[in-house]
mmCIF file of C-alpha atoms in Angstrom:
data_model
loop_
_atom_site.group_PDB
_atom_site.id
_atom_site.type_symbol
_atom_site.label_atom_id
_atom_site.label_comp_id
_atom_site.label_asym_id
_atom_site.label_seq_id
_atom_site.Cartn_x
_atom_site.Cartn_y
_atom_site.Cartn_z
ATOM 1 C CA UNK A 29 117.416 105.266 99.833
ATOM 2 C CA UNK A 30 119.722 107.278 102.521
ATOM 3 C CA UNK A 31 116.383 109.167 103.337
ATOM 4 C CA UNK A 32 114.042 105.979 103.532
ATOM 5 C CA UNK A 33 116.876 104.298 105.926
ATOM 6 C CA UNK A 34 117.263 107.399 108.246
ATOM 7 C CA UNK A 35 113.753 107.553 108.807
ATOM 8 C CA UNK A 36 113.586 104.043 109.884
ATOM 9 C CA UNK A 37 116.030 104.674 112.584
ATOM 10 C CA UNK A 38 118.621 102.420 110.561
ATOM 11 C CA UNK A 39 121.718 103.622 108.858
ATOM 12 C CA UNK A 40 122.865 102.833 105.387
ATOM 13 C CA UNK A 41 125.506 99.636 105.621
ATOM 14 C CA UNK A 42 129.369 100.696 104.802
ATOM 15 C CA UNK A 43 131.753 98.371 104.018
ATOM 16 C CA UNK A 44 133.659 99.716 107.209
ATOM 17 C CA UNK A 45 131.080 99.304 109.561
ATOM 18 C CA UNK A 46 131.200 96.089 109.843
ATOM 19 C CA UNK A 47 133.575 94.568 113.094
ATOM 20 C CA UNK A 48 134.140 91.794 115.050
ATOM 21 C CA UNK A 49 132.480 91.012 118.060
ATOM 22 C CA UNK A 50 134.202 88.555 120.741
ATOM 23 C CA UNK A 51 132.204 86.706 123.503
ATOM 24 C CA UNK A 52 134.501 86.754 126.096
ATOM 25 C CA UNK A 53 133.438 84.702 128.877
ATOM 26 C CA UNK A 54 132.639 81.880 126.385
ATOM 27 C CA UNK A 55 136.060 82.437 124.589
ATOM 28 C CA UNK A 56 137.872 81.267 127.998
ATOM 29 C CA UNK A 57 135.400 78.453 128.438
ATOM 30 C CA UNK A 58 135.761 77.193 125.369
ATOM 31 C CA UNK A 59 139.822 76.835 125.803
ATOM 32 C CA UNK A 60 139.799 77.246 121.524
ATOM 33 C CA UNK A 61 142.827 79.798 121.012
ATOM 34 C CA UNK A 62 141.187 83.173 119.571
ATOM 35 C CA UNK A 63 143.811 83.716 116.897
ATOM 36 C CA UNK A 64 142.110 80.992 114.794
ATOM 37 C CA UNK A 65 139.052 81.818 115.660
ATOM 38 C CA UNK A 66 139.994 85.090 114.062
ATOM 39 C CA UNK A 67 142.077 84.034 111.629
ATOM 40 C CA UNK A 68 139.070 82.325 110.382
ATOM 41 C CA UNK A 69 136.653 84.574 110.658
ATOM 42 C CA UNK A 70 139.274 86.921 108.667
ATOM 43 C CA UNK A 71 139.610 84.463 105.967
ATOM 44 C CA UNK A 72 136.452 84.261 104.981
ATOM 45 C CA UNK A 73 135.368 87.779 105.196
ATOM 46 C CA UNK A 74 138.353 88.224 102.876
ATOM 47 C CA UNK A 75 137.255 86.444 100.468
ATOM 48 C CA UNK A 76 133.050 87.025 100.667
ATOM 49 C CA UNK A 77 133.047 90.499 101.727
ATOM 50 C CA UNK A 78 129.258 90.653 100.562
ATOM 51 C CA UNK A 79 128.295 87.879 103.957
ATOM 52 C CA UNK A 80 125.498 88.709 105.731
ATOM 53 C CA UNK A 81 127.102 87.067 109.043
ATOM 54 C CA UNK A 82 129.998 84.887 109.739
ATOM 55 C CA UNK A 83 130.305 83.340 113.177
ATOM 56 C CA UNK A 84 132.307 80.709 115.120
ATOM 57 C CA UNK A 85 129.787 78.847 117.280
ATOM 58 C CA UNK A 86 130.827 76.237 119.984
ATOM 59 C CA UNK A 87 129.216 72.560 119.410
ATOM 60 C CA UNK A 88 128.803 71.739 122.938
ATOM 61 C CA UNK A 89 127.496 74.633 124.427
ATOM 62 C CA UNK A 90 125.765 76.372 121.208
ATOM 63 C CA UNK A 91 127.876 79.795 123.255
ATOM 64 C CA UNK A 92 128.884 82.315 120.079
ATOM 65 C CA UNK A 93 132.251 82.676 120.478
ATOM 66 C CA UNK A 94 132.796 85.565 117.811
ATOM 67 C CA UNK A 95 130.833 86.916 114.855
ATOM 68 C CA UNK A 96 131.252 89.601 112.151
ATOM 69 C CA UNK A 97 127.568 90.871 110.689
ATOM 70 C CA UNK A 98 126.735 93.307 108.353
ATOM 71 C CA UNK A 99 123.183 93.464 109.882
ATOM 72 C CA UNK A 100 123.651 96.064 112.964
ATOM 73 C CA UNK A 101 123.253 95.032 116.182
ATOM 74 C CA UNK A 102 122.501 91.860 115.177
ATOM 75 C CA UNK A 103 122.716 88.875 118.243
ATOM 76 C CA UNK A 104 123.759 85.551 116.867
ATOM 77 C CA UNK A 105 123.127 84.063 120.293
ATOM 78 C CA UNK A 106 119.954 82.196 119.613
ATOM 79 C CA UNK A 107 120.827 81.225 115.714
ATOM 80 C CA UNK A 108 123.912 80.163 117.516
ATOM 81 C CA UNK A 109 122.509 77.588 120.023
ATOM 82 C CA UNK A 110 119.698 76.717 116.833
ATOM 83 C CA UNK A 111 122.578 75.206 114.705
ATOM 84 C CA UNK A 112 125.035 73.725 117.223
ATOM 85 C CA UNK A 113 121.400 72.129 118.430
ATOM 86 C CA UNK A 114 121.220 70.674 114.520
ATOM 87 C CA UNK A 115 124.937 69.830 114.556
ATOM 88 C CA UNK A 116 124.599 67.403 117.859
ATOM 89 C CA UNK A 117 121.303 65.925 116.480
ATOM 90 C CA UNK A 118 122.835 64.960 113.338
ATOM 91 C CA UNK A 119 126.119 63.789 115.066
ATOM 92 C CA UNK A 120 124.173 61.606 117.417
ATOM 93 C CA UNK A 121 122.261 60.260 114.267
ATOM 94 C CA UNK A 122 125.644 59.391 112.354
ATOM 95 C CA UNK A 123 126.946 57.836 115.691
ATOM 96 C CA UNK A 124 124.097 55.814 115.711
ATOM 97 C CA UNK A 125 124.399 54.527 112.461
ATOM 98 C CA UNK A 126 126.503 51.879 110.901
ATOM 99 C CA UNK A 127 128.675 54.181 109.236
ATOM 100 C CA UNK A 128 131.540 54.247 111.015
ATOM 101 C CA UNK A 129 135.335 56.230 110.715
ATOM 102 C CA UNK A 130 132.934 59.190 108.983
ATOM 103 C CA UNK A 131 132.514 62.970 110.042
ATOM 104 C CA UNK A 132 130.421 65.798 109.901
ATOM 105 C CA UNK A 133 131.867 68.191 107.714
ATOM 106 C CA UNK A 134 129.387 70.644 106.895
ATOM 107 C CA UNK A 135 125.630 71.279 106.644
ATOM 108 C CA UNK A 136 124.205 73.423 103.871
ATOM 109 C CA UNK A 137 120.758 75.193 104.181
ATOM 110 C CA UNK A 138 119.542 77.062 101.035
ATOM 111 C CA UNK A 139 116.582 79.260 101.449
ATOM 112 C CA UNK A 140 115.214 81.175 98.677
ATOM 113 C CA UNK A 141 116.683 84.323 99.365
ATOM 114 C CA UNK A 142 119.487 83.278 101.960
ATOM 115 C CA UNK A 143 121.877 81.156 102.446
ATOM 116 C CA UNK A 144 123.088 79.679 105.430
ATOM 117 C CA UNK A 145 126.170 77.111 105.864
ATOM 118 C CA UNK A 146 127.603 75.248 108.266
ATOM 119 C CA UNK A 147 131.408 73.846 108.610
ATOM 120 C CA UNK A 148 132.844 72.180 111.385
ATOM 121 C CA UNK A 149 136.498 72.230 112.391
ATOM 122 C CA UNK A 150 138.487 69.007 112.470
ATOM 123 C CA UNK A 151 138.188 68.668 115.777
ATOM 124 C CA UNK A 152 134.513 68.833 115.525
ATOM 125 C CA UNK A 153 134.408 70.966 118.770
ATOM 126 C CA UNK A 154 133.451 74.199 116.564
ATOM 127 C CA UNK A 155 131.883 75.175 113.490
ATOM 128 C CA UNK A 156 131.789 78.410 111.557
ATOM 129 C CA UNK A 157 127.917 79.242 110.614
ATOM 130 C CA UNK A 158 128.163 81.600 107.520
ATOM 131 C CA UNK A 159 124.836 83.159 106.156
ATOM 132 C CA UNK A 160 124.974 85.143 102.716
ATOM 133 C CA UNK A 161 122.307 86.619 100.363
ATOM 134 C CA UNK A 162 121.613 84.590 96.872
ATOM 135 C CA UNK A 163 122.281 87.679 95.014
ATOM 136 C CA UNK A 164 125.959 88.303 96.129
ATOM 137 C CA UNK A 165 127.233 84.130 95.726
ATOM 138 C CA UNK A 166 126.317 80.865 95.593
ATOM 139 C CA UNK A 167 125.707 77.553 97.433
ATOM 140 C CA UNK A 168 129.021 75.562 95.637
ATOM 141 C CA UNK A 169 131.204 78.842 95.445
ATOM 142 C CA UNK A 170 130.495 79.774 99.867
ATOM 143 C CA UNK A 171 130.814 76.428 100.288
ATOM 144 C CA UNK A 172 134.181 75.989 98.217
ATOM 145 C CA UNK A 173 135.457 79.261 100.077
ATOM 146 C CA UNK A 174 134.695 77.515 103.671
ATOM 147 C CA UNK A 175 136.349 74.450 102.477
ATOM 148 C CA UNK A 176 139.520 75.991 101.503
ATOM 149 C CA UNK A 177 140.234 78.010 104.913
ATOM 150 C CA UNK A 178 138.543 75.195 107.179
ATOM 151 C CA UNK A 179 140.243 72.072 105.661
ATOM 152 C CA UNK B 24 135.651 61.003 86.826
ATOM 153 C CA UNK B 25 132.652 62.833 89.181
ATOM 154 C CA UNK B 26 129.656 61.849 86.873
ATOM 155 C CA UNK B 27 127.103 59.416 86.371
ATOM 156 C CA UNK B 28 126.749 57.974 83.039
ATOM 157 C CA UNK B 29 123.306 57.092 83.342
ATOM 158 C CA UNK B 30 122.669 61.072 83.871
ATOM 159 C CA UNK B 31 122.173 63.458 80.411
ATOM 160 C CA UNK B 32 125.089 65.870 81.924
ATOM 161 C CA UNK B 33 126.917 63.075 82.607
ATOM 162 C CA UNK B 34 126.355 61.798 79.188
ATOM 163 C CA UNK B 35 127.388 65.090 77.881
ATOM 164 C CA UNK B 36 130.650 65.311 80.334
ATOM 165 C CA UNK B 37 131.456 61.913 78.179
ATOM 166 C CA UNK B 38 130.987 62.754 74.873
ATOM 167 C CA UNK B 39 133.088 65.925 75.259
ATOM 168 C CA UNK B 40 135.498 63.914 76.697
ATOM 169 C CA UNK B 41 135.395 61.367 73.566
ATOM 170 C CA UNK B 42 135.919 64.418 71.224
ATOM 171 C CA UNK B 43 138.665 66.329 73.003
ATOM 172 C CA UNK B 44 140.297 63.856 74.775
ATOM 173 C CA UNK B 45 143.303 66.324 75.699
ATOM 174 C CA UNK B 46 141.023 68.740 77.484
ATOM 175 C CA UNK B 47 142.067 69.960 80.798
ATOM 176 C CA UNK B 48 138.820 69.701 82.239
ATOM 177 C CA UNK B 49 135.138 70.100 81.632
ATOM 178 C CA UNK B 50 132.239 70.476 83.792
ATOM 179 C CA UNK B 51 128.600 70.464 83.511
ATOM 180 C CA UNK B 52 126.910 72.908 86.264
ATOM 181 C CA UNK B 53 123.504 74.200 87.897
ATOM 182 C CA UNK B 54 123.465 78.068 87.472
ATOM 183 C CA UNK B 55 121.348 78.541 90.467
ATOM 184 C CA UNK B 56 123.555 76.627 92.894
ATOM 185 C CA UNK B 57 126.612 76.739 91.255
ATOM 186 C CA UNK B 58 126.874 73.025 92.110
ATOM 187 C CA UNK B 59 128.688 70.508 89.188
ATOM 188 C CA UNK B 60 126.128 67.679 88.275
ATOM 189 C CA UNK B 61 128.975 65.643 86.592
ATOM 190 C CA UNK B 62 132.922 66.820 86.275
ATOM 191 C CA UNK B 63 135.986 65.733 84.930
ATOM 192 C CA UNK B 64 139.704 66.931 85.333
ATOM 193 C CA UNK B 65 142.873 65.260 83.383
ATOM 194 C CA UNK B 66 145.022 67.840 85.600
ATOM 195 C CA UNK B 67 145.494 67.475 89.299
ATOM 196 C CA UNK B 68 146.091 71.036 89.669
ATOM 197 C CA UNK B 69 142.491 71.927 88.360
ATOM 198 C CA UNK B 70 139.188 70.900 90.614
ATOM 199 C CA UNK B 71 136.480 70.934 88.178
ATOM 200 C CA UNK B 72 133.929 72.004 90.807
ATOM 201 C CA UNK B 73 136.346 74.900 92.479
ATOM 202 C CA UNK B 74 135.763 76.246 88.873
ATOM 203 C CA UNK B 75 132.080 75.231 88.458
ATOM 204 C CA UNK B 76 131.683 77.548 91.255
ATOM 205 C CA UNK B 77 133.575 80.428 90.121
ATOM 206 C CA UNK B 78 132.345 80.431 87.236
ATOM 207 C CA UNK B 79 128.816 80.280 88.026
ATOM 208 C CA UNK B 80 129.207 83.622 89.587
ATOM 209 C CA UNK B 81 130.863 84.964 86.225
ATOM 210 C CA UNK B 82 127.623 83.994 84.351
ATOM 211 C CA UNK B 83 125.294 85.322 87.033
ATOM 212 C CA UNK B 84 127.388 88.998 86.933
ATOM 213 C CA UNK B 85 127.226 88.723 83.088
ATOM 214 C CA UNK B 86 123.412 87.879 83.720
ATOM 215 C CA UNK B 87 123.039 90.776 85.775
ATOM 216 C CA UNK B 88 124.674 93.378 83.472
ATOM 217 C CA UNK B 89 122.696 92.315 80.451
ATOM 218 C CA UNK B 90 119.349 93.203 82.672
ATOM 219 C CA UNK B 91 121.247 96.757 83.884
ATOM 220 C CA UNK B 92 121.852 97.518 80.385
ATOM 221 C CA UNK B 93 118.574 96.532 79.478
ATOM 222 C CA UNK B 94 119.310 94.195 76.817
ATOM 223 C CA UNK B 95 116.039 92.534 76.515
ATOM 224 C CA UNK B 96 115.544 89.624 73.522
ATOM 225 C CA UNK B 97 119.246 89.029 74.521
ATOM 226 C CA UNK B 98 120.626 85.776 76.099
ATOM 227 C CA UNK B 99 124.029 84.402 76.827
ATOM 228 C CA UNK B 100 124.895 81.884 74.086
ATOM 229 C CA UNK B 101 128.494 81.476 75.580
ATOM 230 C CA UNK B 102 131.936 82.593 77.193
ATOM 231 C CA UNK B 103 134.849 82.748 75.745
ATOM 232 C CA UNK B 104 138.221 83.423 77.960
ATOM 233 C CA UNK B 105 142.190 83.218 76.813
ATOM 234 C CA UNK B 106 144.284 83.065 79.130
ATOM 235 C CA UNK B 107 148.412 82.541 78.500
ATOM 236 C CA UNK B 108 147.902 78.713 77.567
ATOM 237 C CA UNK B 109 144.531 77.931 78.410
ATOM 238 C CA UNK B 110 141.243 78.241 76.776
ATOM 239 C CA UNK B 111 138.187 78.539 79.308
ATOM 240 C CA UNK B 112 134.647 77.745 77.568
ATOM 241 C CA UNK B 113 131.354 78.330 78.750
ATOM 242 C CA UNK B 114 128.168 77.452 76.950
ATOM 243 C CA UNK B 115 124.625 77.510 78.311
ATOM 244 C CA UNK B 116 122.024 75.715 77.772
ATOM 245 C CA UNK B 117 118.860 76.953 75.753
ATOM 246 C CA UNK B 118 117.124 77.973 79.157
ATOM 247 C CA UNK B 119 120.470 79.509 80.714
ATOM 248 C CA UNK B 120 119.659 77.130 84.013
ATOM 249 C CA UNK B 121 122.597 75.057 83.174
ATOM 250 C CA UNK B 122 125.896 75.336 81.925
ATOM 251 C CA UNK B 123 129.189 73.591 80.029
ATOM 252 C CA UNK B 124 132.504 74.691 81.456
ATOM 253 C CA UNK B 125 135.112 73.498 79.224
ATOM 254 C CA UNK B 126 139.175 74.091 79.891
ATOM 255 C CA UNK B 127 141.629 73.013 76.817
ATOM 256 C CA UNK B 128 145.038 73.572 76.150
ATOM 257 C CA UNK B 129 145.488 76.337 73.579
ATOM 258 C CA UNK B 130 148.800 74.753 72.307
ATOM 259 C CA UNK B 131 146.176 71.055 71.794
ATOM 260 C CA UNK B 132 142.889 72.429 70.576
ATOM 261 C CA UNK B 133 141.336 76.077 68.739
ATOM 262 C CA UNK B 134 138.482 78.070 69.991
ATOM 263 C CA UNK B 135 136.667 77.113 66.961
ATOM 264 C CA UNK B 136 136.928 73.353 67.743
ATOM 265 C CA UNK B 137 136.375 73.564 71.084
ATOM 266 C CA UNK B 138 133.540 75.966 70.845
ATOM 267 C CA UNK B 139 131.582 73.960 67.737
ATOM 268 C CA UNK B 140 132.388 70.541 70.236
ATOM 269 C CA UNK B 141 130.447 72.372 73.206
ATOM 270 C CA UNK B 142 127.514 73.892 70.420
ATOM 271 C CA UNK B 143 127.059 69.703 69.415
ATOM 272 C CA UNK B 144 126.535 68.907 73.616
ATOM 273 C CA UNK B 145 124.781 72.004 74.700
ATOM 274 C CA UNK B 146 121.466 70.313 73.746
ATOM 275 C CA UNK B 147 122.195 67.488 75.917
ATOM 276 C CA UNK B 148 121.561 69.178 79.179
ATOM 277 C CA UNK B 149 118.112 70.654 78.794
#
């Protein structure tokens, strides 16, 4: 396995190499203090160590404000700007709507193999977009875990 | 009450409510997602679906040694946990897709009623 990885010019994961990346210049943009941001992005690592990637994703401007990914190298950037692009679609859908005095709270996407959830903060000017294998949780259980640090 | 009476889970989340009507709270849930199809709780400490999905994962890990130990011809009939004053249930269904999560109070009900009430439902949510 160690062999097969090497020789693809990738190394085998360890639980330490995994660390949080900050996008500055967005960070100051965004005004949203960066001790929740990592607080959050803490919290839930914490608690699903197995994720594949948690990050913390601005709704206006799709920027990535900070991630954590086992996969190496990996740039949320453009998965980033995909889901704050779903996020605004469906709020403009719910505003247009007669429901009224309702929020978005999250958006789940199962795949087969991969999971990928969204929650937005309270003040619905962030979300946290949290992808994790099948194998290592579930849909209810990642989604219970987001629910409990992102009230 | 989370369930829908017109649904068989929810018809089973009924009946096992009819026969232990002191439970603390029972649950009816999709393996795969780990998502309750109907729930009910008589405590407000315990959130039937919080559990559903923690449990789920306790099935899936029991699922997965079974296959590392090679137990083939083997399949989870149920599981049984004690804890200081609580007994946790879980039974699965024939094709292990789906599963009862039952919580009693150990001072209110035995493992051998609770279990035979959850071996009379499992049927009901094939």
């Amino acid at each position: 396995m160690n062999i097969m990885a090497a020789a693809n010019g990738t190394r085998p994961q360890r639980p330490g190499s995994v660390r949080l990346v900050l996008n500055h210049e967005a960070l100051i943009a965004s005004k949203i203090p960066l001790v929740k941001i990592e607080k959050v992005i803490k919290e839930v690592f914490d608690q699903l160590p197995a994720l594949t990637t948690v990050a913390v994703v601005e709704v206006a401007t799709g920027n990535c404000l900070a991630h954590l990914s086992r996969r190496r190298g990996f740039d949320p950037a453009a998965a980033a700007a995909h889901h704050a692009e779903t996020v605004r679609q469906q709020q403009q859908a719910l505003a247009a709507g007669p429901i009224r005095g309702e929020r978005l709270e999250d958006i789940l996407i199962p795949l087969r193999k991969q999971l990928s959830l969204i929650r937005l903060a309270k003040s619905g000017q962030w979300f946290v977009l949290l992808t994790v294998k099948t194998q290592d949780t579930n849909l209810a259980l990642a989604r219970e875990i987001l629910k409990s640090i992102i009230a | 009450m989370a369930y829908s009476t017109n649904s068989p889970a929810g018809k089973a989340v009924e009946a096992i409510i009819t026969d232990l009507p002191s439970l603390v709270a029972v649950a009816v849930v999709d393996v795969n997602s780990g998502m309750a199809l109907a729930s009910h709780s008589n405590s407000p400490t315990v959130n039937p679906e919080t559990a559903a999905a923690y449990n789920t994962e306790v099935v899936k890990q029991k699922q997965k040694a079974m296959s590392a130990l090679k137990l083939t011809g083997e399949r989870i009939e149920d599981i049984l946990i004690t804890l200081t004053n609580q007994l946790h249930l879980i039974k699965l269904n024939e094709a292990g897709n789906k599963f009862i999560y039952l919580a009693v109070n150990a001072r209110e009900t035995n493992l051998a009623i609770a279990r035979e009430v959850l071996r009379t439902h499992a049927s009901d949510i094939n």
